[in-house]
PDB file of C-alpha atoms in Angstrom:
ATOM      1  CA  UNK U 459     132.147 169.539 122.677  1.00  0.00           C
ATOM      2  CA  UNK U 460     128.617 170.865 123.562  1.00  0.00           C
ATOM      3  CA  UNK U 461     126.446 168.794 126.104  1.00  0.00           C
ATOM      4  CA  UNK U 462     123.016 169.441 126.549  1.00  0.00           C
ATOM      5  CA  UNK U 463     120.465 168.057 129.573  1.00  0.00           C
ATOM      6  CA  UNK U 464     117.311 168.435 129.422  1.00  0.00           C
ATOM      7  CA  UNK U 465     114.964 167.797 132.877  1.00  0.00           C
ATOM      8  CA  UNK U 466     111.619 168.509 133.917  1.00  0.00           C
ATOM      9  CA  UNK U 467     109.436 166.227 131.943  1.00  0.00           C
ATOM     10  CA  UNK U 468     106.265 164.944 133.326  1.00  0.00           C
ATOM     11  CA  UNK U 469     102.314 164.373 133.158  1.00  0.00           C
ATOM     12  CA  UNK U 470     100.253 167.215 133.381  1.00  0.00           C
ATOM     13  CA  UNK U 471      96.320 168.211 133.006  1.00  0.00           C
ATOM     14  CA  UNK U 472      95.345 169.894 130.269  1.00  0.00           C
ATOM     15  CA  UNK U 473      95.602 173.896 131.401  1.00  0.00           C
ATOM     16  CA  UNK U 474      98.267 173.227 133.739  1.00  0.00           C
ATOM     17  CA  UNK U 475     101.822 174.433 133.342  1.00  0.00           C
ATOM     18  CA  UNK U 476     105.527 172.870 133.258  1.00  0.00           C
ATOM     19  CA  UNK U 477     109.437 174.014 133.302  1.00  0.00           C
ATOM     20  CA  UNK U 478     111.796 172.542 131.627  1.00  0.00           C
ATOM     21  CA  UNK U 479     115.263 173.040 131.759  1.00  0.00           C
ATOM     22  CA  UNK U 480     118.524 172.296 129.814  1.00  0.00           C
ATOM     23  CA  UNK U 481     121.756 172.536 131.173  1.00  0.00           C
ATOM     24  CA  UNK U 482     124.810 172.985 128.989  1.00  0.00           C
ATOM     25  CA  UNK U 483     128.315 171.868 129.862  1.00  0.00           C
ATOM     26  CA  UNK U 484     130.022 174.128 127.247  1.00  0.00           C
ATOM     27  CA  UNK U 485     132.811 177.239 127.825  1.00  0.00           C
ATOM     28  CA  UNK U 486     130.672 178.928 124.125  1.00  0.00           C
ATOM     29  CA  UNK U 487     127.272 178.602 125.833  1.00  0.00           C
ATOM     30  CA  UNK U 488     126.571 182.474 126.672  1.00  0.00           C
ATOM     31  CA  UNK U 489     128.288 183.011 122.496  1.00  0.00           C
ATOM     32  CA  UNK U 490     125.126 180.565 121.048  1.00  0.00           C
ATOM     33  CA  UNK U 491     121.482 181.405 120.395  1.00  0.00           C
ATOM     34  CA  UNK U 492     119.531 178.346 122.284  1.00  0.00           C
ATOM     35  CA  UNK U 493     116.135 176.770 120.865  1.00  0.00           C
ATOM     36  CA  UNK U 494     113.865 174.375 122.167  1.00  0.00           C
ATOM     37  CA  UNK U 495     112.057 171.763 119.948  1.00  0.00           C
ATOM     38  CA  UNK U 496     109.587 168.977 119.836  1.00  0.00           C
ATOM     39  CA  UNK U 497     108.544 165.422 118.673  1.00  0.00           C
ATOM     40  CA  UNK U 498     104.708 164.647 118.954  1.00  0.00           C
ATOM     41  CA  UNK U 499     103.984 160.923 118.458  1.00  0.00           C
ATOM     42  CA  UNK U 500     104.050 160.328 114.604  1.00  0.00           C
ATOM     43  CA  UNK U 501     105.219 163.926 113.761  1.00  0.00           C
ATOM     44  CA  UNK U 502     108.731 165.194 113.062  1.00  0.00           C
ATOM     45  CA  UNK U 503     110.661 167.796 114.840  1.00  0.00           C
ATOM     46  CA  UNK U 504     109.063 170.831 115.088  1.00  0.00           C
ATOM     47  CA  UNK U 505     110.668 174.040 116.123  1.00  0.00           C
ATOM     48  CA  UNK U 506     109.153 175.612 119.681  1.00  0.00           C
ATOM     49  CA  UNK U 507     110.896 178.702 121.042  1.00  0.00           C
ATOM     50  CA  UNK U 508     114.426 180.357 120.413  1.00  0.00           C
ATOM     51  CA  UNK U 509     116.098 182.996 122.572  1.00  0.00           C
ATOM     52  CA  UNK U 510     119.329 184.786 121.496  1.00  0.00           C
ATOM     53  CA  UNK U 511     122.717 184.704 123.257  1.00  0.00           C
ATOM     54  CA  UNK U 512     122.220 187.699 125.215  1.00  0.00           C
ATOM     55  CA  UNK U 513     118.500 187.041 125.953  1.00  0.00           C
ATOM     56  CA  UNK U 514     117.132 189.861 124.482  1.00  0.00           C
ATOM     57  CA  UNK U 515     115.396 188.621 121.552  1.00  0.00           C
ATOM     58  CA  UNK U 516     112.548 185.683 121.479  1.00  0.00           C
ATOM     59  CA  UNK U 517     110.595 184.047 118.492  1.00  0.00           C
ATOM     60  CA  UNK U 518     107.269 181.330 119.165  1.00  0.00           C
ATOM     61  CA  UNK U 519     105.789 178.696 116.679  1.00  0.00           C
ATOM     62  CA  UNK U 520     102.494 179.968 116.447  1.00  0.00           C
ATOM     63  CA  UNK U 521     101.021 176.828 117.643  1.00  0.00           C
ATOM     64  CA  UNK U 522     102.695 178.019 121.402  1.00  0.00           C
ATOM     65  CA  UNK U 523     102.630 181.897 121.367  1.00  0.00           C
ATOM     66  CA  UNK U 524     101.735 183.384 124.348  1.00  0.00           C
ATOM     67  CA  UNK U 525     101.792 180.133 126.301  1.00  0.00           C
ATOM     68  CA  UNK U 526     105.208 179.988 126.196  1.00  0.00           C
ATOM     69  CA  UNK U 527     107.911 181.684 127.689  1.00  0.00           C
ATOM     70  CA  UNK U 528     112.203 181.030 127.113  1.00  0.00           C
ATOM     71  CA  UNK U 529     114.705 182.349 129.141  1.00  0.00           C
ATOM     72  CA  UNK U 530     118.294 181.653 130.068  1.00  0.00           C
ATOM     73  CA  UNK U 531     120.741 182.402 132.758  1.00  0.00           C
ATOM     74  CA  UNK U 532     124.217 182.688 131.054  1.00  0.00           C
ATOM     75  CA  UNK U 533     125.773 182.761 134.902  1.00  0.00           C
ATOM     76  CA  UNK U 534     124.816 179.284 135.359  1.00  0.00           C
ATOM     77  CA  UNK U 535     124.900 177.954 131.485  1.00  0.00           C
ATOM     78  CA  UNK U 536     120.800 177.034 131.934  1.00  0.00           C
ATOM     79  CA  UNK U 537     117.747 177.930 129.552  1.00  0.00           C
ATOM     80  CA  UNK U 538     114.349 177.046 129.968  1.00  0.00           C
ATOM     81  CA  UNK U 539     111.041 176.321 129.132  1.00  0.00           C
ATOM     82  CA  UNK U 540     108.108 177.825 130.732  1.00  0.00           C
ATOM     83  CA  UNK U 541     104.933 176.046 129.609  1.00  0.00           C
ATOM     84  CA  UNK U 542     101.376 177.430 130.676  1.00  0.00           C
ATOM     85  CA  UNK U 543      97.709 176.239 129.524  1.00  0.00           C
ATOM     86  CA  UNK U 544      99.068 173.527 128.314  1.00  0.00           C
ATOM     87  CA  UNK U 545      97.156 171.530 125.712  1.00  0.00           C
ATOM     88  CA  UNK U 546      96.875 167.758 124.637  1.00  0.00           C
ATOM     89  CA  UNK U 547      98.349 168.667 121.390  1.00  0.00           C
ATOM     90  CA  UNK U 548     101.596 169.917 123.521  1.00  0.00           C
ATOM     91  CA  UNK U 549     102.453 166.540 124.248  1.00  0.00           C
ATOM     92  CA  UNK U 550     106.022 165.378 123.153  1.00  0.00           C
ATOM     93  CA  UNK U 551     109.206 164.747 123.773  1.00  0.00           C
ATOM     94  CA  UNK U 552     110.653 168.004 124.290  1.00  0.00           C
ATOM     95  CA  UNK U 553     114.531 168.873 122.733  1.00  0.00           C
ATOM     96  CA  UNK U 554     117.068 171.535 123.970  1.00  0.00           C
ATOM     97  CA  UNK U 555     119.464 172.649 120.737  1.00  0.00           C
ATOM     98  CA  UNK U 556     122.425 175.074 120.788  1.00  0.00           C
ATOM     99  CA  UNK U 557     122.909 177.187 117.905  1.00  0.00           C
ATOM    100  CA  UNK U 558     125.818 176.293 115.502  1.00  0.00           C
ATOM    101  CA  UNK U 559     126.653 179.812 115.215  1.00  0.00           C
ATOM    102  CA  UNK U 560     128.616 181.805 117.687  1.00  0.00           C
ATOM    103  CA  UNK U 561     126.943 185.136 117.166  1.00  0.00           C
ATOM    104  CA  UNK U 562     123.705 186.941 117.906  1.00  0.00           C
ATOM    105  CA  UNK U 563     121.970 185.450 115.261  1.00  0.00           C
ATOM    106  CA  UNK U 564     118.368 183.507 116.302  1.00  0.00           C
ATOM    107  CA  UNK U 565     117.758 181.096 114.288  1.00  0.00           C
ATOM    108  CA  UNK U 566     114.136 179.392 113.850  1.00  0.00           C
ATOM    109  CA  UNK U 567     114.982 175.763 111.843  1.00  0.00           C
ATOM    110  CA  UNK U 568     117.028 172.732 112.812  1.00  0.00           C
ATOM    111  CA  UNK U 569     119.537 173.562 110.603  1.00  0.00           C
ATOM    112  CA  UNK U 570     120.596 176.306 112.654  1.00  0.00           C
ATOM    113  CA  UNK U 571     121.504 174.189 115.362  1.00  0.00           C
ATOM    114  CA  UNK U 572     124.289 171.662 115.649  1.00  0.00           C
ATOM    115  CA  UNK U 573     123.891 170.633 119.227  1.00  0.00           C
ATOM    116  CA  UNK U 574     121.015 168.443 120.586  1.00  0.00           C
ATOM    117  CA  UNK U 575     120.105 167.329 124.036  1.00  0.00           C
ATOM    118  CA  UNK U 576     118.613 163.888 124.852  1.00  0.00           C
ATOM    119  CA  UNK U 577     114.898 164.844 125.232  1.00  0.00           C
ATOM    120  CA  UNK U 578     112.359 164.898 128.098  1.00  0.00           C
ATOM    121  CA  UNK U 579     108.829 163.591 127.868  1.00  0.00           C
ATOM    122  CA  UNK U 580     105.379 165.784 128.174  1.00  0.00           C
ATOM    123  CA  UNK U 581     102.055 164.516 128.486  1.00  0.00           C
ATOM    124  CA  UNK U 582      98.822 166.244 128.828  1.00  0.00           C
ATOM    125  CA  UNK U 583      96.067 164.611 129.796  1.00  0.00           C
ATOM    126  CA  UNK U 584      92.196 165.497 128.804  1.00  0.00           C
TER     127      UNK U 584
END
């Protein structure tokens, strides 16, 4: 069984930054590619940022590159979510996922991942 936390939520300006972080209670965590995704108010679940099991490989949405920034520390079973110049559009509630798959595979869609945290909120303000 996978568990997933997610923490660091909050109410930000507009151009100010945010971490999030997700912490796993799971003996496979450092075998699964982790992804982060997001809910905006009357939008599905869009994908955000992946990083692979190792942490050597990274994708983006466009909507976030070079905002953005995942990492993970397989010591402690965390991954995060650095957010910078953050927008009004950025606002959501924010989802860790583990990968279904244990290899080094990074996969971009929500079918790639089979376990789902319980969200966090984001707001940016104008």
């Amino acid at each position: 069984q996978v568990q997933l936390v997610e923490s660091g939520g909050g109410l930000v300006q507009a151009g100010g930054s945010l971490r999030l972080s997700c912490a796993a209670s799971d003996r496979t965590f450092s075998w699964r590619a982790m992804g982060w995704f997001r809910r905006a108010p009357g939008k599905e679940r869009e994908f955000v940022a992946t990083i692979s099991r190792g942490g050597g490989r990274t994708y983006f949405a466009d909507s976030v590159k070079g905002r953005f920034t995942i990492s993970r520390d397989n010591a402690k079973n965390m991954v995060y979510l650095q957010m910078n110049s953050l927008k009004p559009e950025d606002t959501a509630v924010y989802y860790c996922a583990a990968a279904q798959s244990l290899t080094d595979s990074v996969p971009t869609e929500q079918r790639g991942y089979g376990y789902w945290g319980q969200g966090t909120q984001v707001t940016v303000s104008t």
